[in-house]
PDB file of C-alpha atoms and ligand atoms in Angstrom:
ATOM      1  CA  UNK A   1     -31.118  19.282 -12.040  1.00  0.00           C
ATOM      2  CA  UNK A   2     -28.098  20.289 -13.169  1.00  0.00           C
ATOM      3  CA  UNK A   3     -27.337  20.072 -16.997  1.00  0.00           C
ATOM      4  CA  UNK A   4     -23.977  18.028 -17.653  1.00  0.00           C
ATOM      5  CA  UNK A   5     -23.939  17.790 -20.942  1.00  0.00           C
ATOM      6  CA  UNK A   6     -22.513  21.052 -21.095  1.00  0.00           C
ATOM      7  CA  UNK A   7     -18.648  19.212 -21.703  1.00  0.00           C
ATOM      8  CA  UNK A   8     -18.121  16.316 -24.134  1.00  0.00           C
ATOM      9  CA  UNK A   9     -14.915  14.536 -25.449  1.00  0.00           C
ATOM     10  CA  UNK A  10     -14.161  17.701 -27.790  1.00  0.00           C
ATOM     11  CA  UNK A  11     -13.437  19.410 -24.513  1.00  0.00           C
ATOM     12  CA  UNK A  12     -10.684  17.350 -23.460  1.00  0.00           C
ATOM     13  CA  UNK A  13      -9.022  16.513 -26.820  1.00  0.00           C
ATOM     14  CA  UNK A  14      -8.898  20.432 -27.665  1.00  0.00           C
ATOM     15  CA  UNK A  15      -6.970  20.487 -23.755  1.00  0.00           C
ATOM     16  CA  UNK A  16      -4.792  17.403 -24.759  1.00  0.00           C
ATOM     17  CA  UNK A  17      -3.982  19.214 -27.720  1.00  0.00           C
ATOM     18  CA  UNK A  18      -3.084  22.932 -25.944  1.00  0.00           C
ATOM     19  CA  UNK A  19      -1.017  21.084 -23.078  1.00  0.00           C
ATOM     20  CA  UNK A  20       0.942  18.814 -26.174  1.00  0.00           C
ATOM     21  CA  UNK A  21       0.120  15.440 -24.314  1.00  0.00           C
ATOM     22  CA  UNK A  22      -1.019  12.273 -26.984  1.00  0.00           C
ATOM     23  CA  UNK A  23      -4.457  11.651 -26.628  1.00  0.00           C
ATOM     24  CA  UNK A  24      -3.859   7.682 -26.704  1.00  0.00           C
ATOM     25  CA  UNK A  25      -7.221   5.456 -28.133  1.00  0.00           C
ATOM     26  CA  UNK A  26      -7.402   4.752 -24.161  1.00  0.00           C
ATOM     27  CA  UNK A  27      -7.652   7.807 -22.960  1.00  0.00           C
ATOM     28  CA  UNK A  28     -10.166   8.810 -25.278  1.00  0.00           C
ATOM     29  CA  UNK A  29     -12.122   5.873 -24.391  1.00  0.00           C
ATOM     30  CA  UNK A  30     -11.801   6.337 -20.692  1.00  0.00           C
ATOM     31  CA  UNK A  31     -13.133   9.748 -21.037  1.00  0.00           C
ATOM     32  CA  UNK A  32     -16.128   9.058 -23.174  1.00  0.00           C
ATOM     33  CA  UNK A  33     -16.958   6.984 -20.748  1.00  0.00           C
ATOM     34  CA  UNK A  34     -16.434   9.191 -18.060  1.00  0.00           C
ATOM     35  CA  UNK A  35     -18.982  11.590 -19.484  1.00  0.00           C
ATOM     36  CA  UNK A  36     -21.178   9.485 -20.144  1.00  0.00           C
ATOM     37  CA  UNK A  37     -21.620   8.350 -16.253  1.00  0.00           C
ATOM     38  CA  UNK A  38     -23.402  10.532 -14.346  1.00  0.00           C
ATOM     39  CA  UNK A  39     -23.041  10.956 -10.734  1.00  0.00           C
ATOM     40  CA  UNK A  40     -20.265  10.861  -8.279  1.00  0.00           C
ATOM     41  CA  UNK A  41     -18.162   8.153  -8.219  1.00  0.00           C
ATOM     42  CA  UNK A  42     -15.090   6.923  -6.889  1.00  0.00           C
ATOM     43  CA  UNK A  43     -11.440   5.481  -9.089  1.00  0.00           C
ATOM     44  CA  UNK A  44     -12.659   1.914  -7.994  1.00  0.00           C
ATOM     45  CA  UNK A  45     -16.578   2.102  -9.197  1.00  0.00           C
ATOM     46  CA  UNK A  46     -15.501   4.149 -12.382  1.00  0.00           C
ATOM     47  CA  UNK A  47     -12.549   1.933 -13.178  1.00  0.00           C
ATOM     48  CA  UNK A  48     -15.177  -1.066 -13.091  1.00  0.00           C
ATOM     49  CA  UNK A  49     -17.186   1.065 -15.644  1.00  0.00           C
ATOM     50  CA  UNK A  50     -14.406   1.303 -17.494  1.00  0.00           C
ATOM     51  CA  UNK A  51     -13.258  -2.080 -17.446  1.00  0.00           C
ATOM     52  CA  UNK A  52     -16.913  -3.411 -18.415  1.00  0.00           C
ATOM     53  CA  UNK A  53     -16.274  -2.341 -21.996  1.00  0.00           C
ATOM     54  CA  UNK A  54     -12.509  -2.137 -22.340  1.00  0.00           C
ATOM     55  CA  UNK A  55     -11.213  -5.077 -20.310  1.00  0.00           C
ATOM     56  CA  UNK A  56      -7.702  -4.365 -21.266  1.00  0.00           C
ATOM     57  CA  UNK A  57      -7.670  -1.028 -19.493  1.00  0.00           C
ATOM     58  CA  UNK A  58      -5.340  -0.392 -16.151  1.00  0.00           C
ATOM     59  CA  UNK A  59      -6.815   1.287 -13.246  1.00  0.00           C
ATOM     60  CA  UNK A  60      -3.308   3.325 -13.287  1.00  0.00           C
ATOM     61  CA  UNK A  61      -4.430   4.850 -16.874  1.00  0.00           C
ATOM     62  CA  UNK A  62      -8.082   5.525 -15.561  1.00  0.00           C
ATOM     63  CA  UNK A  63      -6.750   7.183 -12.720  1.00  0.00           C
ATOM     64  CA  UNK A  64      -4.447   9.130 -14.454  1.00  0.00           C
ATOM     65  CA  UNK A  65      -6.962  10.423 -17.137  1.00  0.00           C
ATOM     66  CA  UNK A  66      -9.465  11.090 -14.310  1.00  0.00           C
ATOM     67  CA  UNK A  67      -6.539  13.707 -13.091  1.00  0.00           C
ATOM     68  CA  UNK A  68      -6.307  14.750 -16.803  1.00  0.00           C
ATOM     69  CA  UNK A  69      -9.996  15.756 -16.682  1.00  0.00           C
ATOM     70  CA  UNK A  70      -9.495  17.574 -13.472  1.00  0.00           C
ATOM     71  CA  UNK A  71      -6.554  19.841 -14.645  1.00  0.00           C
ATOM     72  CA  UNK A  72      -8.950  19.978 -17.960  1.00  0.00           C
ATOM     73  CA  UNK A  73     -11.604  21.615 -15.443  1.00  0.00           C
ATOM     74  CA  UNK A  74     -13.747  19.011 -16.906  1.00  0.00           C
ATOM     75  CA  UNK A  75     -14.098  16.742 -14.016  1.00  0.00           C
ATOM     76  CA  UNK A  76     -14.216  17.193  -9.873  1.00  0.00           C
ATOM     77  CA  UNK A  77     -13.411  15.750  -7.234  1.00  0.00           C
ATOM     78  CA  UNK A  78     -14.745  15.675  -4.147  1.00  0.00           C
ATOM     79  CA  UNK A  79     -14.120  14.272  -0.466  1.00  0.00           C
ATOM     80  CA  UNK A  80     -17.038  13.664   1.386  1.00  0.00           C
ATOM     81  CA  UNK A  81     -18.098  12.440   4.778  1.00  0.00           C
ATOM     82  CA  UNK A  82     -16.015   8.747   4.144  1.00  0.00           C
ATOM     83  CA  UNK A  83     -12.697  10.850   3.022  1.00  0.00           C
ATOM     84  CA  UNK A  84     -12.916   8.714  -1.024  1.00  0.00           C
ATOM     85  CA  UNK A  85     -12.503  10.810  -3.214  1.00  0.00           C
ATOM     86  CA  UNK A  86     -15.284  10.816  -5.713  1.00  0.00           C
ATOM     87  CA  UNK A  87     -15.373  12.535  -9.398  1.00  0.00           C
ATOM     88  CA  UNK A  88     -17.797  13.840 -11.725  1.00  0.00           C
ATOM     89  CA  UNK A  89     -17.813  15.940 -14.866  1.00  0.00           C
ATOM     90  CA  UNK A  90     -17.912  19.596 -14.935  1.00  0.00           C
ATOM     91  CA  UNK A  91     -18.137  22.839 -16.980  1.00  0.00           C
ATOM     92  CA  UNK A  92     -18.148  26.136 -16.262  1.00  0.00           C
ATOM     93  CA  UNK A  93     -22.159  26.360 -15.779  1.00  0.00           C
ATOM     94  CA  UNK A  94     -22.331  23.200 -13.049  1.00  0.00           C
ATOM     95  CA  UNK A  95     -21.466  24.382 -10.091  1.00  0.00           C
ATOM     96  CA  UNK A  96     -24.003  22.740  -7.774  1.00  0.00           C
ATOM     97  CA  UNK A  97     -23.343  21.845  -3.880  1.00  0.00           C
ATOM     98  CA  UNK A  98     -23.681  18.169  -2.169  1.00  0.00           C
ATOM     99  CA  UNK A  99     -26.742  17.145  -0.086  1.00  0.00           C
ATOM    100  CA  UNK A 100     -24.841  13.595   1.585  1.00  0.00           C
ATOM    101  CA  UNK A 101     -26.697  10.956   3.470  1.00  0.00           C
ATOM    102  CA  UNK A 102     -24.481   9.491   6.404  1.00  0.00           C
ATOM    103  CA  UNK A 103     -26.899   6.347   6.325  1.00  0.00           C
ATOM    104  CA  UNK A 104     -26.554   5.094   2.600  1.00  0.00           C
ATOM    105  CA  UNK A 105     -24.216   7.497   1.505  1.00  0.00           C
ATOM    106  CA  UNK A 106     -26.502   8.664  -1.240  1.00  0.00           C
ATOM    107  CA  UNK A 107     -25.053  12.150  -2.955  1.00  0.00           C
ATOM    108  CA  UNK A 108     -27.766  14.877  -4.096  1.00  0.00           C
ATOM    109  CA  UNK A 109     -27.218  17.524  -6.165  1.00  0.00           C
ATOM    110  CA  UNK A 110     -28.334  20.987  -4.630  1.00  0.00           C
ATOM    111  CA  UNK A 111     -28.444  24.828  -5.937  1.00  0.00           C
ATOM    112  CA  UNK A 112     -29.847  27.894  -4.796  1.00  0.00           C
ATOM    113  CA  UNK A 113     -28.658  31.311  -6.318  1.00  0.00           C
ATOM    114  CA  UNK A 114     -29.543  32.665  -2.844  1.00  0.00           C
ATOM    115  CA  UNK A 115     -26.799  30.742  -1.092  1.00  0.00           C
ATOM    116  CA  UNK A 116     -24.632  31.045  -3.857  1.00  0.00           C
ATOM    117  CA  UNK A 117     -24.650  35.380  -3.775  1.00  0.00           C
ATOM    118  CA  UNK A 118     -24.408  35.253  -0.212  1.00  0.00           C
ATOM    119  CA  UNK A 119     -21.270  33.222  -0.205  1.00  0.00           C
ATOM    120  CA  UNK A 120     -19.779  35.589  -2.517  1.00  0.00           C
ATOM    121  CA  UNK A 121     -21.387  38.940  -0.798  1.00  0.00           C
ATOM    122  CA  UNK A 122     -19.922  36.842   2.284  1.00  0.00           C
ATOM    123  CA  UNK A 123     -16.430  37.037   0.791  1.00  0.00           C
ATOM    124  CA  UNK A 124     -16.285  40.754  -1.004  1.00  0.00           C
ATOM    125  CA  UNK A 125     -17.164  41.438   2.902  1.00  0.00           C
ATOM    126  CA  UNK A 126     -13.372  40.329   3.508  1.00  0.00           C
ATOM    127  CA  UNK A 127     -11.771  41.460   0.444  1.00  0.00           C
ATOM    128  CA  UNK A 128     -11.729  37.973  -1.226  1.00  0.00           C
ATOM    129  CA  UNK A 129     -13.165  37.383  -5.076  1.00  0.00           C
ATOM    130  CA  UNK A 130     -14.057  34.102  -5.068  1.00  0.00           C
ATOM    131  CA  UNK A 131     -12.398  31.035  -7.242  1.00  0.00           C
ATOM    132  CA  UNK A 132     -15.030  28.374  -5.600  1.00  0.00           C
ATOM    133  CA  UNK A 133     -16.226  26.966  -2.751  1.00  0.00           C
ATOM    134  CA  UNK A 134     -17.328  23.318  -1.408  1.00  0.00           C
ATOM    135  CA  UNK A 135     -20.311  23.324   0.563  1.00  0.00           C
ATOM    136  CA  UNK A 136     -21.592  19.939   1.446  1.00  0.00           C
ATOM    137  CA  UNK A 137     -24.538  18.924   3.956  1.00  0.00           C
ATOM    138  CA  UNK A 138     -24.350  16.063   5.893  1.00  0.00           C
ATOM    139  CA  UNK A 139     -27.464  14.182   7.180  1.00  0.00           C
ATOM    140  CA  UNK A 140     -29.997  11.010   6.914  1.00  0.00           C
ATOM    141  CA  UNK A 141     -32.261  10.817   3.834  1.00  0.00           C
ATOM    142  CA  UNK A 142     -35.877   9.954   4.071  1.00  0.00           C
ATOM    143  CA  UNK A 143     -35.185   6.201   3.694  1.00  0.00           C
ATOM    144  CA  UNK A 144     -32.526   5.692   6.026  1.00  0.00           C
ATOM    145  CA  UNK A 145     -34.779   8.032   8.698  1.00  0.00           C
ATOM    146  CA  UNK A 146     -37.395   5.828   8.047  1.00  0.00           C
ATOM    147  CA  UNK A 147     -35.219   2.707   9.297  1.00  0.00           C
ATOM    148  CA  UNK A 148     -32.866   4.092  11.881  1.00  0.00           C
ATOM    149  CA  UNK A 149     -35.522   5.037  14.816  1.00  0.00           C
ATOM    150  CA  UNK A 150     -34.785   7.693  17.032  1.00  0.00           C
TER     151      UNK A 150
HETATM  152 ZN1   ZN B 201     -29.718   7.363   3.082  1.00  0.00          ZN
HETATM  153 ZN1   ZN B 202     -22.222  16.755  -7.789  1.00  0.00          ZN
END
């Protein structure tokens, strides 16, 4: 499993601070709680998070925070096979690719250095150093195999 406590809050004030933006109560509140969620969710599920224990919170102001976090490198976002984008935190050591179940659209978290130096062997084949990659697996999990018959 991959370890995501390797970002907290400190992360983002110290990038509030280096870009000059004002780290509002909200904000800091939306992103607590954004680390503290794990998974992959989309605006609307973490906005509900959100808005569980600050009511008074716009979606606009999660959603702009959640783009904070991305420019921050402390949160990702991802498009997968239903085109939502979906976020969830990030630091430098959780790189991890997406098993994704077409049936229940459950989201796994996969990693295999194998894969991951043949990607970049792969691209020093071409010339390229590589920045990142998304590399996402579409299929049925053992549930919804067990339900759809054929
Ligand atoms: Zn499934
Ligand atoms: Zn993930």
């Amino acid at each position: 499993m991959v370890d995501e406590k390797d970002v907290d809050l400190n992360d983002f004030l110290a990038f509030m601070s280096r870009k000059g933006l004002n780290t509002t109560a909200q904000r800091r509140a939306i992103a607590a709680a954004f680390f503290d969620l794990p998974g992959h969710h989309t605006l609307e599920e973490f906005y509900q998070h959100v808005a569980k224990s600050n009511p008074d919170i716009g979606q606009t102001t999660v959603y702009r925070t959640l783009k904070l976090l991305c420019d921050a490198g402390l949160a990702v976002e991802s498009h997968f096979s239903d085109g939502v984008a979906r976020y969830e935190v990030a630091g430098p050591e959780s790189h991890h690719d997406h098993l994704v179940c077409l049936g229940c659209g459950k989201i796994l978290e996969i990693i295999d250095q194998r894969i991951e130096k043949l990607q970049r062997e792969l691209a020093e084949q071409s010339g390229f150093t590589l920045s990142g990659h998304v590399h996402n697996l579409y299929g049925l999990c053992a549930d919804c195999r067990g339900t759809q018959r054929q």
